[in-house]
Structure formats: structure tokens, C-alpha cells
């Protein structure tokens, strides 16, 4: 089974375009789908019902902080997958 890992350091957990249109669609076609994104526990549980595994990023405030640290954290999580 092919593994798909979608990354976003700028969006929230159940973003319509990323989660619903891309990840849920890929999971419905049988891909092992992972999403690295800022998410809460409710988002993670809902994603499980759609066969998408969310790997939450820690929330950080400020655009510069997100661009510098969230991007690196996002990459590290994806690399481990």
C-alpha cells in the first residue's frame, strides 16, 4: 500500500481543501494517508473515522515563528513517517 503524507504548517486540522478534498479522497482510494497539521483531539478522532491519520503540530503564535519553526517541525514529523 502506498503511503501519502500531506504537510501544512499554515492550516488548521479539518481544512476543507486539504483534509476533505485531498486526504479523504486519497484514503477512500486505499492509500495510507497521513496529515501533518495543527489539530486538536476532536479533529484527530474525526479524521480516524475517515481513515486519515493526523499528526498534530504544536500551536505557535506569530507568522515568523510559524515560518521558521513550524515548517521544520512539520518536516521532521513527515520524515519519521
mmCIF file of N, CA and C in Angstrom:
data_model
loop_
_atom_site.group_PDB
_atom_site.id
_atom_site.type_symbol
_atom_site.label_atom_id
_atom_site.label_comp_id
_atom_site.label_asym_id
_atom_site.label_seq_id
_atom_site.Cartn_x
_atom_site.Cartn_y
_atom_site.Cartn_z
ATOM 1 N N UNK A 1 0.847 -1.178 0.000
ATOM 2 C CA UNK A 1 0.000 0.000 0.000
ATOM 3 C C UNK A 1 0.892 1.239 0.000
ATOM 4 N N UNK A 2 0.593 2.185 -0.852
ATOM 5 C CA UNK A 2 1.364 3.419 -0.910
ATOM 6 C C UNK A 2 0.964 4.350 0.225
ATOM 7 N N UNK A 3 1.970 5.047 0.755
ATOM 8 C CA UNK A 3 1.744 5.986 1.848
ATOM 9 C C UNK A 3 1.805 7.411 1.309
ATOM 10 N N UNK A 4 0.815 8.206 1.688
ATOM 11 C CA UNK A 4 0.748 9.615 1.324
ATOM 12 C C UNK A 4 0.889 10.428 2.605
ATOM 13 N N UNK A 5 1.742 11.434 2.589
ATOM 14 C CA UNK A 5 1.903 12.312 3.741
ATOM 15 C C UNK A 5 1.754 13.748 3.259
ATOM 16 N N UNK A 6 0.653 14.384 3.663
ATOM 17 C CA UNK A 6 0.392 15.773 3.286
ATOM 18 C C UNK A 6 0.844 16.661 4.436
ATOM 19 N N UNK A 7 1.558 17.742 4.139
ATOM 20 C CA UNK A 7 2.096 18.636 5.157
ATOM 21 C C UNK A 7 1.505 20.028 5.028
ATOM 22 N N UNK A 8 1.191 20.642 6.173
ATOM 23 C CA UNK A 8 0.784 22.039 6.164
ATOM 24 C C UNK A 8 1.078 22.665 7.515
ATOM 25 N N UNK A 9 1.892 23.701 7.495
ATOM 26 C CA UNK A 9 2.170 24.418 8.732
ATOM 27 C C UNK A 9 1.320 25.672 8.838
ATOM 28 N N UNK A 10 0.488 25.935 7.838
ATOM 29 C CA UNK A 10 -0.292 27.165 7.806
ATOM 30 C C UNK A 10 -1.799 26.962 7.985
ATOM 31 N N UNK A 11 -2.290 25.727 7.928
ATOM 32 C CA UNK A 11 -3.726 25.471 8.002
ATOM 33 C C UNK A 11 -4.100 24.764 9.305
ATOM 34 N N UNK A 12 -5.393 24.760 9.587
ATOM 35 C CA UNK A 12 -5.931 24.068 10.756
ATOM 36 C C UNK A 12 -6.454 22.703 10.335
ATOM 37 N N UNK A 13 -6.568 21.797 11.309
ATOM 38 C CA UNK A 13 -6.892 20.388 11.143
ATOM 39 C C UNK A 13 -7.832 19.947 10.049
ATOM 40 N N UNK A 14 -9.058 20.397 10.049
ATOM 41 C CA UNK A 14 -10.042 19.878 9.096
ATOM 42 C C UNK A 14 -10.316 20.876 7.975
ATOM 43 N N UNK A 15 -9.268 21.472 7.469
ATOM 44 C CA UNK A 15 -9.365 22.401 6.356
ATOM 45 C C UNK A 15 -10.097 21.725 5.196
ATOM 46 N N UNK A 16 -11.057 22.416 4.612
ATOM 47 C CA UNK A 16 -11.902 21.812 3.576
ATOM 48 C C UNK A 16 -11.079 21.306 2.398
ATOM 49 N N UNK A 17 -10.199 22.123 1.882
ATOM 50 C CA UNK A 17 -9.446 21.736 0.690
ATOM 51 C C UNK A 17 -8.445 20.633 0.997
ATOM 52 N N UNK A 18 -7.667 20.795 2.054
ATOM 53 C CA UNK A 18 -6.603 19.825 2.356
ATOM 54 C C UNK A 18 -7.171 18.526 2.910
ATOM 55 N N UNK A 19 -7.965 18.619 3.969
ATOM 56 C CA UNK A 19 -8.448 17.399 4.605
ATOM 57 C C UNK A 19 -9.532 16.719 3.786
ATOM 58 N N UNK A 20 -10.630 17.430 3.528
ATOM 59 C CA UNK A 20 -11.792 16.796 2.892
ATOM 60 C C UNK A 20 -11.560 16.468 1.415
ATOM 61 N N UNK A 21 -11.070 17.418 0.651
ATOM 62 C CA UNK A 21 -10.943 17.195 -0.793
ATOM 63 C C UNK A 21 -9.732 16.343 -1.170
ATOM 64 N N UNK A 22 -8.640 16.474 -0.442
ATOM 65 C CA UNK A 22 -7.438 15.739 -0.820
ATOM 66 C C UNK A 22 -7.247 14.467 0.001
ATOM 67 N N UNK A 23 -7.123 14.620 1.317
ATOM 68 C CA UNK A 23 -6.776 13.460 2.151
ATOM 69 C C UNK A 23 -7.895 12.418 2.225
ATOM 70 N N UNK A 24 -9.116 12.848 2.429
ATOM 71 C CA UNK A 24 -10.216 11.881 2.500
ATOM 72 C C UNK A 24 -10.382 11.163 1.159
ATOM 73 N N UNK A 25 -10.218 11.892 0.065
ATOM 74 C CA UNK A 25 -10.309 11.267 -1.257
ATOM 75 C C UNK A 25 -9.227 10.216 -1.449
ATOM 76 N N UNK A 26 -7.989 10.540 -1.071
ATOM 77 C CA UNK A 26 -6.896 9.582 -1.200
ATOM 78 C C UNK A 26 -7.130 8.353 -0.331
ATOM 79 N N UNK A 27 -7.600 8.565 0.894
ATOM 80 C CA UNK A 27 -7.871 7.441 1.798
ATOM 81 C C UNK A 27 -8.980 6.550 1.241
ATOM 82 N N UNK A 28 -9.970 7.158 0.594
ATOM 83 C CA UNK A 28 -11.076 6.368 0.037
ATOM 84 C C UNK A 28 -10.616 5.490 -1.128
ATOM 85 N N UNK A 29 -9.494 5.848 -1.754
ATOM 86 C CA UNK A 29 -8.927 5.033 -2.828
ATOM 87 C C UNK A 29 -7.909 4.026 -2.314
ATOM 88 N N UNK A 30 -7.795 3.909 -0.981
ATOM 89 C CA UNK A 30 -6.966 2.886 -0.387
ATOM 90 C C UNK A 30 -5.553 3.285 -0.006
ATOM 91 N N UNK A 31 -5.214 4.550 -0.155
ATOM 92 C CA UNK A 31 -3.881 4.992 0.239
ATOM 93 C C UNK A 31 -3.782 5.119 1.755
ATOM 94 N N UNK A 32 -2.616 4.808 2.300
ATOM 95 C CA UNK A 32 -2.321 5.011 3.722
ATOM 96 C C UNK A 32 -2.030 6.502 3.868
ATOM 97 N N UNK A 33 -3.034 7.272 4.311
ATOM 98 C CA UNK A 33 -2.978 8.729 4.255
ATOM 99 C C UNK A 33 -2.691 9.349 5.620
ATOM 100 N N UNK A 34 -1.674 10.208 5.641
ATOM 101 C CA UNK A 34 -1.255 10.906 6.857
ATOM 102 C C UNK A 34 -1.299 12.405 6.592
ATOM 103 N N UNK A 35 -1.661 13.166 7.621
ATOM 104 C CA UNK A 35 -1.733 14.618 7.512
ATOM 105 C C UNK A 35 -1.014 15.233 8.696
ATOM 106 N N UNK A 36 0.019 16.019 8.413
ATOM 107 C CA UNK A 36 0.758 16.738 9.453
ATOM 108 C C UNK A 36 0.248 18.170 9.428
ATOM 109 N N UNK A 37 -0.432 18.580 10.511
ATOM 110 C CA UNK A 37 -1.138 19.857 10.528
ATOM 111 C C UNK A 37 -1.453 20.241 11.971
ATOM 112 N N UNK A 38 -1.754 21.507 12.222
ATOM 113 C CA UNK A 38 -2.199 21.914 13.556
ATOM 114 C C UNK A 38 -3.616 21.379 13.763
ATOM 115 N N UNK A 39 -3.821 20.608 14.813
ATOM 116 C CA UNK A 39 -5.128 19.981 15.024
ATOM 117 C C UNK A 39 -5.361 19.731 16.508
ATOM 118 N N UNK A 40 -6.646 19.657 16.872
ATOM 119 C CA UNK A 40 -6.995 19.316 18.253
ATOM 120 C C UNK A 40 -7.452 17.858 18.305
ATOM 121 N N UNK A 41 -7.772 17.388 19.483
ATOM 122 C CA UNK A 41 -8.144 15.984 19.676
ATOM 123 C C UNK A 41 -9.411 15.607 18.903
ATOM 124 N N UNK A 42 -10.374 16.518 18.847
ATOM 125 C CA UNK A 42 -11.608 16.232 18.096
ATOM 126 C C UNK A 42 -11.308 16.045 16.608
ATOM 127 N N UNK A 43 -10.416 16.871 16.068
ATOM 128 C CA UNK A 43 -10.020 16.738 14.662
ATOM 129 C C UNK A 43 -9.378 15.376 14.408
ATOM 130 N N UNK A 44 -8.501 14.965 15.323
ATOM 131 C CA UNK A 44 -7.792 13.694 15.185
ATOM 132 C C UNK A 44 -8.767 12.525 15.205
ATOM 133 N N UNK A 45 -9.722 12.565 16.127
ATOM 134 C CA UNK A 45 -10.711 11.481 16.230
ATOM 135 C C UNK A 45 -11.605 11.431 15.006
ATOM 136 N N UNK A 46 -12.038 12.589 14.498
ATOM 137 C CA UNK A 46 -12.879 12.610 13.309
ATOM 138 C C UNK A 46 -12.105 12.084 12.102
ATOM 139 N N UNK A 47 -10.851 12.475 11.971
ATOM 140 C CA UNK A 47 -10.025 12.018 10.848
ATOM 141 C C UNK A 47 -9.885 10.503 10.857
ATOM 142 N N UNK A 48 -9.786 9.916 12.045
ATOM 143 C CA UNK A 48 -9.699 8.454 12.137
ATOM 144 C C UNK A 48 -10.912 7.782 11.514
ATOM 145 N N UNK A 49 -12.095 8.388 11.642
ATOM 146 C CA UNK A 49 -13.304 7.793 11.058
ATOM 147 C C UNK A 49 -13.260 7.821 9.533
ATOM 148 N N UNK A 50 -12.424 8.700 8.980
ATOM 149 C CA UNK A 50 -12.276 8.819 7.519
ATOM 150 C C UNK A 50 -10.997 8.143 7.026
ATOM 151 N N UNK A 51 -10.337 7.373 7.905
ATOM 152 C CA UNK A 51 -9.101 6.655 7.574
ATOM 153 C C UNK A 51 -7.926 7.570 7.231
ATOM 154 N N UNK A 52 -7.901 8.747 7.842
ATOM 155 C CA UNK A 52 -6.784 9.678 7.705
ATOM 156 C C UNK A 52 -6.145 9.809 9.073
ATOM 157 N N UNK A 53 -4.835 9.633 9.143
ATOM 158 C CA UNK A 53 -4.122 9.748 10.415
ATOM 159 C C UNK A 53 -3.520 11.138 10.519
ATOM 160 N N UNK A 54 -3.983 11.910 11.523
ATOM 161 C CA UNK A 54 -3.459 13.259 11.741
ATOM 162 C C UNK A 54 -2.323 13.189 12.749
ATOM 163 N N UNK A 55 -1.247 13.878 12.419
ATOM 164 C CA UNK A 55 -0.095 14.025 13.310
ATOM 165 C C UNK A 55 -0.037 15.511 13.649
ATOM 166 N N UNK A 56 -0.478 15.887 14.867
ATOM 167 C CA UNK A 56 -0.636 17.304 15.178
ATOM 168 C C UNK A 56 0.684 18.032 15.416
ATOM 169 N N UNK A 57 0.721 19.259 14.944
ATOM 170 C CA UNK A 57 1.834 20.157 15.215
ATOM 171 C C UNK A 57 1.494 20.958 16.468
ATOM 172 N N UNK A 58 2.491 21.339 17.247
ATOM 173 C CA UNK A 58 2.205 22.213 18.382
ATOM 174 C C UNK A 58 1.802 23.586 17.855
ATOM 175 N N UNK A 59 0.847 24.225 18.503
ATOM 176 C CA UNK A 59 0.423 25.541 18.030
ATOM 177 C C UNK A 59 1.433 26.594 18.486
ATOM 178 N N UNK A 60 1.750 27.480 17.581
ATOM 179 C CA UNK A 60 2.691 28.567 17.858
ATOM 180 C C UNK A 60 2.081 29.841 17.325
ATOM 181 N N UNK A 61 2.311 30.920 18.025
ATOM 182 C CA UNK A 61 1.742 32.194 17.584
ATOM 183 C C UNK A 61 2.775 32.988 16.794
ATOM 184 N N UNK A 62 2.295 33.763 15.896
ATOM 185 C CA UNK A 62 3.153 34.627 15.099
ATOM 186 C C UNK A 62 3.564 34.008 13.783
ATOM 187 N N UNK A 63 3.473 34.803 12.767
ATOM 188 C CA UNK A 63 3.764 34.329 11.417
ATOM 189 C C UNK A 63 5.236 33.934 11.249
ATOM 190 N N UNK A 64 6.149 34.742 11.773
ATOM 191 C CA UNK A 64 7.574 34.458 11.634
ATOM 192 C C UNK A 64 7.931 33.180 12.379
ATOM 193 N N UNK A 65 7.416 33.017 13.589
ATOM 194 C CA UNK A 65 7.675 31.804 14.367
ATOM 195 C C UNK A 65 7.168 30.582 13.624
ATOM 196 N N UNK A 66 5.966 30.690 13.068
ATOM 197 C CA UNK A 66 5.404 29.563 12.313
ATOM 198 C C UNK A 66 6.261 29.239 11.102
ATOM 199 N N UNK A 67 6.710 30.266 10.388
ATOM 200 C CA UNK A 67 7.512 30.023 9.182
ATOM 201 C C UNK A 67 8.859 29.391 9.528
ATOM 202 N N UNK A 68 9.457 29.790 10.629
ATOM 203 C CA UNK A 68 10.771 29.264 10.986
ATOM 204 C C UNK A 68 10.708 27.907 11.669
ATOM 205 N N UNK A 69 9.818 27.764 12.655
ATOM 206 C CA UNK A 69 9.818 26.557 13.479
ATOM 207 C C UNK A 69 8.782 25.519 13.071
ATOM 208 N N UNK A 70 7.596 25.958 12.687
ATOM 209 C CA UNK A 70 6.562 25.004 12.301
ATOM 210 C C UNK A 70 6.969 24.219 11.061
ATOM 211 N N UNK A 71 7.576 24.898 10.130
ATOM 212 C CA UNK A 71 7.989 24.231 8.899
ATOM 213 C C UNK A 71 9.002 23.130 9.197
ATOM 214 N N UNK A 72 9.966 23.414 10.055
ATOM 215 C CA UNK A 72 10.978 22.424 10.416
ATOM 216 C C UNK A 72 10.344 21.265 11.181
ATOM 217 N N UNK A 73 9.466 21.561 12.128
ATOM 218 C CA UNK A 73 8.784 20.515 12.906
ATOM 219 C C UNK A 73 7.941 19.645 11.979
ATOM 220 N N UNK A 74 7.247 20.288 11.053
ATOM 221 C CA UNK A 74 6.417 19.583 10.073
ATOM 222 C C UNK A 74 7.280 18.607 9.266
ATOM 223 N N UNK A 75 8.416 19.050 8.801
ATOM 224 C CA UNK A 75 9.321 18.221 8.025
ATOM 225 C C UNK A 75 9.826 17.023 8.852
ATOM 226 N N UNK A 76 10.210 17.290 10.102
ATOM 227 C CA UNK A 76 10.737 16.217 10.944
ATOM 228 C C UNK A 76 9.694 15.124 11.179
ATOM 229 N N UNK A 77 8.452 15.518 11.419
ATOM 230 C CA UNK A 77 7.388 14.527 11.627
ATOM 231 C C UNK A 77 7.199 13.707 10.355
ATOM 232 N N UNK A 78 7.137 14.384 9.221
ATOM 233 C CA UNK A 78 6.940 13.678 7.947
ATOM 234 C C UNK A 78 8.091 12.740 7.637
ATOM 235 N N UNK A 79 9.302 13.165 7.918
ATOM 236 C CA UNK A 79 10.459 12.320 7.665
ATOM 237 C C UNK A 79 10.399 11.050 8.507
ATOM 238 N N UNK A 80 9.953 11.165 9.747
ATOM 239 C CA UNK A 80 9.823 9.991 10.628
ATOM 240 C C UNK A 80 8.761 9.013 10.124
ATOM 241 N N UNK A 81 7.769 9.530 9.426
ATOM 242 C CA UNK A 81 6.723 8.657 8.879
ATOM 243 C C UNK A 81 7.273 7.833 7.730
#
